Coordinates of C-alpha atoms in Angstrom, one line a residue:
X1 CA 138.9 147.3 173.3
X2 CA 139.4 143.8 173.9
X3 CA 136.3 141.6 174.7
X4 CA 134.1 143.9 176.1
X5 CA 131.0 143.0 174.7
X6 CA 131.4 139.5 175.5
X7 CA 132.0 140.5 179.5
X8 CA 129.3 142.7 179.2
X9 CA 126.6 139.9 178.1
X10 CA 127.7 137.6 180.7
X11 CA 127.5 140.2 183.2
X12 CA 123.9 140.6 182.8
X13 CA 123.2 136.8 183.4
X14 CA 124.4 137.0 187.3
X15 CA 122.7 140.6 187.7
X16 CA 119.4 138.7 186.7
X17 CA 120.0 136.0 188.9
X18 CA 121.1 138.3 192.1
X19 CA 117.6 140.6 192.1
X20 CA 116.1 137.7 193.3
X21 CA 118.7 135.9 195.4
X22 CA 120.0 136.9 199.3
X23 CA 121.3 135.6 202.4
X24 CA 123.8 132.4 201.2
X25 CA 122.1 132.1 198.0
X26 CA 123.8 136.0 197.2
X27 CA 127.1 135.0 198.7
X28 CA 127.4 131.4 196.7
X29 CA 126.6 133.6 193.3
X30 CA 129.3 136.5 194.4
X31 CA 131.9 133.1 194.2
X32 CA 130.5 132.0 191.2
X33 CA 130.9 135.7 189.4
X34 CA 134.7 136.0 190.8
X35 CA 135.3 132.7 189.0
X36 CA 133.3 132.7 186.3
X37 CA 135.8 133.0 183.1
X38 CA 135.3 136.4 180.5
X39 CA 133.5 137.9 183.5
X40 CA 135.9 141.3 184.1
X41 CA 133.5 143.9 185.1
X42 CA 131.6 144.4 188.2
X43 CA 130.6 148.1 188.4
X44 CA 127.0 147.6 187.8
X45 CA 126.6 144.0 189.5
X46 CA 128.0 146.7 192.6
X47 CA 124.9 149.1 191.8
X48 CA 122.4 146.5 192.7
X49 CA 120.0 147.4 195.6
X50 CA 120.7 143.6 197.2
X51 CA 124.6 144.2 196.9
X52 CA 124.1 148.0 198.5
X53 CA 122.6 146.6 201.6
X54 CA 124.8 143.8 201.7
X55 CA 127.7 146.6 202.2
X56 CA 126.0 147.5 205.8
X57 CA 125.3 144.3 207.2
X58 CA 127.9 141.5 208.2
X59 CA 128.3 140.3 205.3
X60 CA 130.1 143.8 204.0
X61 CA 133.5 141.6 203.3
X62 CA 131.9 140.5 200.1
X63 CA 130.9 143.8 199.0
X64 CA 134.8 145.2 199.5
X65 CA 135.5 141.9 197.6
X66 CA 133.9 143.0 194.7
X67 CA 135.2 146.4 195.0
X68 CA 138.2 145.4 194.7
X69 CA 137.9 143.1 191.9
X70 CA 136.1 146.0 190.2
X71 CA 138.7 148.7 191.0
X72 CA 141.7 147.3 192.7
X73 CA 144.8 145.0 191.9
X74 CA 146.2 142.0 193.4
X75 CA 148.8 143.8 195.3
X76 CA 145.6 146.0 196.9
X77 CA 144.0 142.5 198.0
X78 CA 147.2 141.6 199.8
X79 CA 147.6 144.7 201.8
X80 CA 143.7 144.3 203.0
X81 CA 143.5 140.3 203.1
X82 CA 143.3 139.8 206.3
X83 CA 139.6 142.0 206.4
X84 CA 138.5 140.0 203.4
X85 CA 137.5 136.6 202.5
X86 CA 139.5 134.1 201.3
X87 CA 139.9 133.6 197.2
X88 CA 140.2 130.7 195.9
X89 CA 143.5 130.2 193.2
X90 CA 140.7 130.5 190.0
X91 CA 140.1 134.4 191.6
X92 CA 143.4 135.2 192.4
X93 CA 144.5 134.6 189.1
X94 CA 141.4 136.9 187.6
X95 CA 142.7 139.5 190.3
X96 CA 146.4 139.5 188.9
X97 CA 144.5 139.3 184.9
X98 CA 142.8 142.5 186.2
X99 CA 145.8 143.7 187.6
X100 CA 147.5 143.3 184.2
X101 CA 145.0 144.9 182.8
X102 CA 145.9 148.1 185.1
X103 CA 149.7 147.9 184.2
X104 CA 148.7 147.8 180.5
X105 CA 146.2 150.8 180.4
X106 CA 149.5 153.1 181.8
X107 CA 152.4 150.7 180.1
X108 CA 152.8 149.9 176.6
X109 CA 156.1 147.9 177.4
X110 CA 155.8 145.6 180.5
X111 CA 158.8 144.7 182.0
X112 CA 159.0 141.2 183.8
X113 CA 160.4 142.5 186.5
X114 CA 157.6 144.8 187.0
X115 CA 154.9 142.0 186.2
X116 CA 156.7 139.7 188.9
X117 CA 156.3 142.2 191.8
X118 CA 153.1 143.6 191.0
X119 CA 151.5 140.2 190.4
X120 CA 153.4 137.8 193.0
X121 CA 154.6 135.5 191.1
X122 CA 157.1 133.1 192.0
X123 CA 158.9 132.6 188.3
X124 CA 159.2 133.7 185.1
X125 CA 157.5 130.4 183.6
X126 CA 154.6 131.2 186.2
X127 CA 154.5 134.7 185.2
X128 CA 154.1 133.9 181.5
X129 CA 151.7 131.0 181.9
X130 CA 149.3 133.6 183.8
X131 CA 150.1 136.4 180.9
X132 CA 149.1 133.7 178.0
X133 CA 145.7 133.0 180.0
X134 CA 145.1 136.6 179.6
X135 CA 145.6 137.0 176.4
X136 CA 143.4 134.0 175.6
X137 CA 140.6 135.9 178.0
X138 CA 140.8 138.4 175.5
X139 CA 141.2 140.8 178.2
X140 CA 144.8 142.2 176.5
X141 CA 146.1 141.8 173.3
X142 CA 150.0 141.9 173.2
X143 CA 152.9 139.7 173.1
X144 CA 156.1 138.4 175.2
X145 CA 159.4 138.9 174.2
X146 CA 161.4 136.2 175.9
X147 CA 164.4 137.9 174.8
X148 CA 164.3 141.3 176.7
X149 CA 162.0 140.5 179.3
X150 CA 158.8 141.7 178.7
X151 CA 155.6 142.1 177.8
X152 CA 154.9 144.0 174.6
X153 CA 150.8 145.4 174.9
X154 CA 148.8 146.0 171.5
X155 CA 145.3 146.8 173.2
X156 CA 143.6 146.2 176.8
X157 CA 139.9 146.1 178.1
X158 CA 138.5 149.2 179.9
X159 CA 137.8 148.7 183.6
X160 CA 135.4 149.8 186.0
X161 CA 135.5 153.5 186.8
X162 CA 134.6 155.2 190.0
X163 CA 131.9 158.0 190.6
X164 CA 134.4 160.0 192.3
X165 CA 136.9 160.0 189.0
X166 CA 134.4 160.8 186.5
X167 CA 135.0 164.7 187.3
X168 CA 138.7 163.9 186.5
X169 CA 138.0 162.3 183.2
X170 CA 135.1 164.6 182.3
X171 CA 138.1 167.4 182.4
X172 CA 140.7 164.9 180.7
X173 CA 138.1 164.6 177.6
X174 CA 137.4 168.5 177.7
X175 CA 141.5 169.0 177.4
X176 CA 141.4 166.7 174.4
X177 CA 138.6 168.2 172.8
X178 CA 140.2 171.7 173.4
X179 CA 143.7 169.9 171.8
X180 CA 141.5 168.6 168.7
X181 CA 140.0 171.9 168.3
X182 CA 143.0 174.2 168.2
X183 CA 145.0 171.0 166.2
X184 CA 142.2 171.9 163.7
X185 CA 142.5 175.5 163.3
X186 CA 146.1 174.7 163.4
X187 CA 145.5 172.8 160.1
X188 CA 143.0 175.4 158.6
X189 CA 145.3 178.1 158.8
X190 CA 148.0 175.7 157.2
X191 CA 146.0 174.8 154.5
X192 CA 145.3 178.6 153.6
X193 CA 148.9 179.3 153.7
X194 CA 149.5 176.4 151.3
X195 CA 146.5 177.7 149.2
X196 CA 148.1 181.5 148.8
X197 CA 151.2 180.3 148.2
X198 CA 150.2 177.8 144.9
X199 CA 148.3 180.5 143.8
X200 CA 151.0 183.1 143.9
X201 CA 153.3 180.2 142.4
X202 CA 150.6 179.9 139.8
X203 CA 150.4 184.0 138.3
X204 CA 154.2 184.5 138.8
X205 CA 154.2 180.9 136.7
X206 CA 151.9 182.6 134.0
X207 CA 153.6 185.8 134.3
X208 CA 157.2 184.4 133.2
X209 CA 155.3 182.3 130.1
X210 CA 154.0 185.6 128.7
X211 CA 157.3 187.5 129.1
X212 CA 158.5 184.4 127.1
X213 CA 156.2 184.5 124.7
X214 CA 157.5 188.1 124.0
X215 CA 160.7 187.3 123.7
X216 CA 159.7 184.8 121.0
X217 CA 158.2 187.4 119.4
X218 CA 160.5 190.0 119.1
X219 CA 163.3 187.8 118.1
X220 CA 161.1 186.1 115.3
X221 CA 160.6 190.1 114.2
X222 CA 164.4 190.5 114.7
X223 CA 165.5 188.2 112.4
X224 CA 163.5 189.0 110.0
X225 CA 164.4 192.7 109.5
X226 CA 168.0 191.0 109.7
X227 CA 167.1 189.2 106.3
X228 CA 165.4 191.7 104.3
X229 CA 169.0 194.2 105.4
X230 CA 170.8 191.3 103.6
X231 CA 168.9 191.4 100.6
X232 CA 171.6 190.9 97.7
X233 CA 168.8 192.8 95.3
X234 CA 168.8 195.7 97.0
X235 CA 166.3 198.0 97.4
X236 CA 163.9 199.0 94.6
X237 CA 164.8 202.3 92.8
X238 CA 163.3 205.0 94.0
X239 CA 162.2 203.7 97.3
X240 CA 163.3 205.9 100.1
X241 CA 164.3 209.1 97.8
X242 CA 163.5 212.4 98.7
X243 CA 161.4 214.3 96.0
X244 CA 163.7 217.7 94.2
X245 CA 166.3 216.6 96.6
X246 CA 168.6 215.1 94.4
X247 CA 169.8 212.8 96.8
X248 CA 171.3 209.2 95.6
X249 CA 169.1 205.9 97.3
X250 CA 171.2 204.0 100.2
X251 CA 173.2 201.1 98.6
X252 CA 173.5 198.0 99.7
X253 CA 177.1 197.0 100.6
X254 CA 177.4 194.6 97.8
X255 CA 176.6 197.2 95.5
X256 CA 179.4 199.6 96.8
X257 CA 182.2 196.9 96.2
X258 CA 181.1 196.5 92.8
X259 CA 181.4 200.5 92.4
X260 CA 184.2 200.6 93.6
X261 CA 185.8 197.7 91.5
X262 CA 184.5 199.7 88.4
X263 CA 185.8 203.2 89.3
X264 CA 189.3 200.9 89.4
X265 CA 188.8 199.8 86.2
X266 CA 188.9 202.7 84.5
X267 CA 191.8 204.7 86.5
X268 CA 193.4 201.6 85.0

């Protein structure tokens, strides 16, 4: 995802500095975190003992603060303002980043007019000035298409998740692997189908060059015998005679025309 290891490192420089800061001192560096650029995530600054108990005393607003910034949107801020302390424009504007974040994690094509309600924008110059700084956050990768109106996302960071939804995506993962496993056997049984099939192709291949190879064969023998039957010669005499039998030796056809031409003769 985009950025995340860079968010992550500067995380850990204000969690250092808030185990040994309270009272004002905690509240100034909560400020500082909501402003502080390539700072996106807030989960684990939230797990800190000093920002637990803050969340039960008076100063609880700035706890909610943070929650929202870790889990909320812009539009969430301005339904619950009026219990929460005032943000400055630096925070507002990482709210609506985050809140880009949220539309792009659901949305791989952002229409404007989506972007200008969810972020409260007041133009569509304003709108893309606060989608450029986002992408040069590094907290989405995309780009604007001027020409239809909206906002064309590549890749996003990952935000803060809630205990209570790591049931529902514990089960989400489960489904997949389930998918991945049966898409798998789904391709093993494909592949042995494939398998049989070339090797069936392959004997009934081998199969029809023997039965060729036959056929060679007996033609080669074929015409053969068809040449020795046209032998001119003839056939040696006394091939084929029977012994006491008396019985003349079969004549080739050339040799009956040139009886009969000679039995002709002498009529003649």
């Amino acid at each position: 995802m985009a950025g995340e290891p860079k968010h992550s490192n500067q995380l850990e420089q204000f969690m250092l500095l808030a185990k040994t800061t309270k009272g004002p001192a905690l509240i100034a560096l909560i400020k500082q975190l909501l402003e502080a650029p390539g700072v996106y995530l807030f989960g684990e600054f939230l797990g800190l003992p000093c920002i637990q108990e803050m969340s039960k005393g008076p100063n609880e607003g700035y706890s909610q603060l943070l929650n929202m910034f870790a889990y909320g949107t812009y539009h969430d801020y301005k339904a619950f303002k009026d219990t929460l302390p005032p943000l400055t424009e630096t925070q507002k504007n990482k709210l609506r980043h985050l809140t880009i974040v949220n539309l792009a994690a659901n949305m791989q094509v952002i229409p404007y007019s989506v972007l200008l309600k969810d972020l409260e924008v007041g133009s569509v110059r304003e709108l893309e000035d606060l989608v450029i700084e986002a992408v040069y956050a590094d907290v989405i990768r995309g780009k604007l298409d001027q020409c239809r109106q909206q906002l064309e996302v590549d890749a996003c960071i990952g935000r803060d998740i809630r205990s209570q939804d790591m049931g529902r995506i514990a089960s989400i993962l489960a489904q997949w692997c389930s998918d991945c496993e049966s898409i798998s056997a789904s391709v093993e049984q494909e592949v042995g189908r494939v398998s049989h099939c070339r090797e069936s192709h392959l004997k009934a291949l081998q199969h029809i060059e023997t039965e060729v190879g036959n056929i060679r064969r007996m033609m080669s023998a074929t015409t053969s015998m068809s040449t020795q039957d046209m032998d001119p010669l003839g056939e040696q005499e006394g091939e084929g005679a029977m012994a006491g039998s008396g019985a003349e030796r079969r004549q080739t056809p050339l040799q009956m025309i040139s009886k009969a031409k000679s039995l002709n003769n002498q009529r003649h």
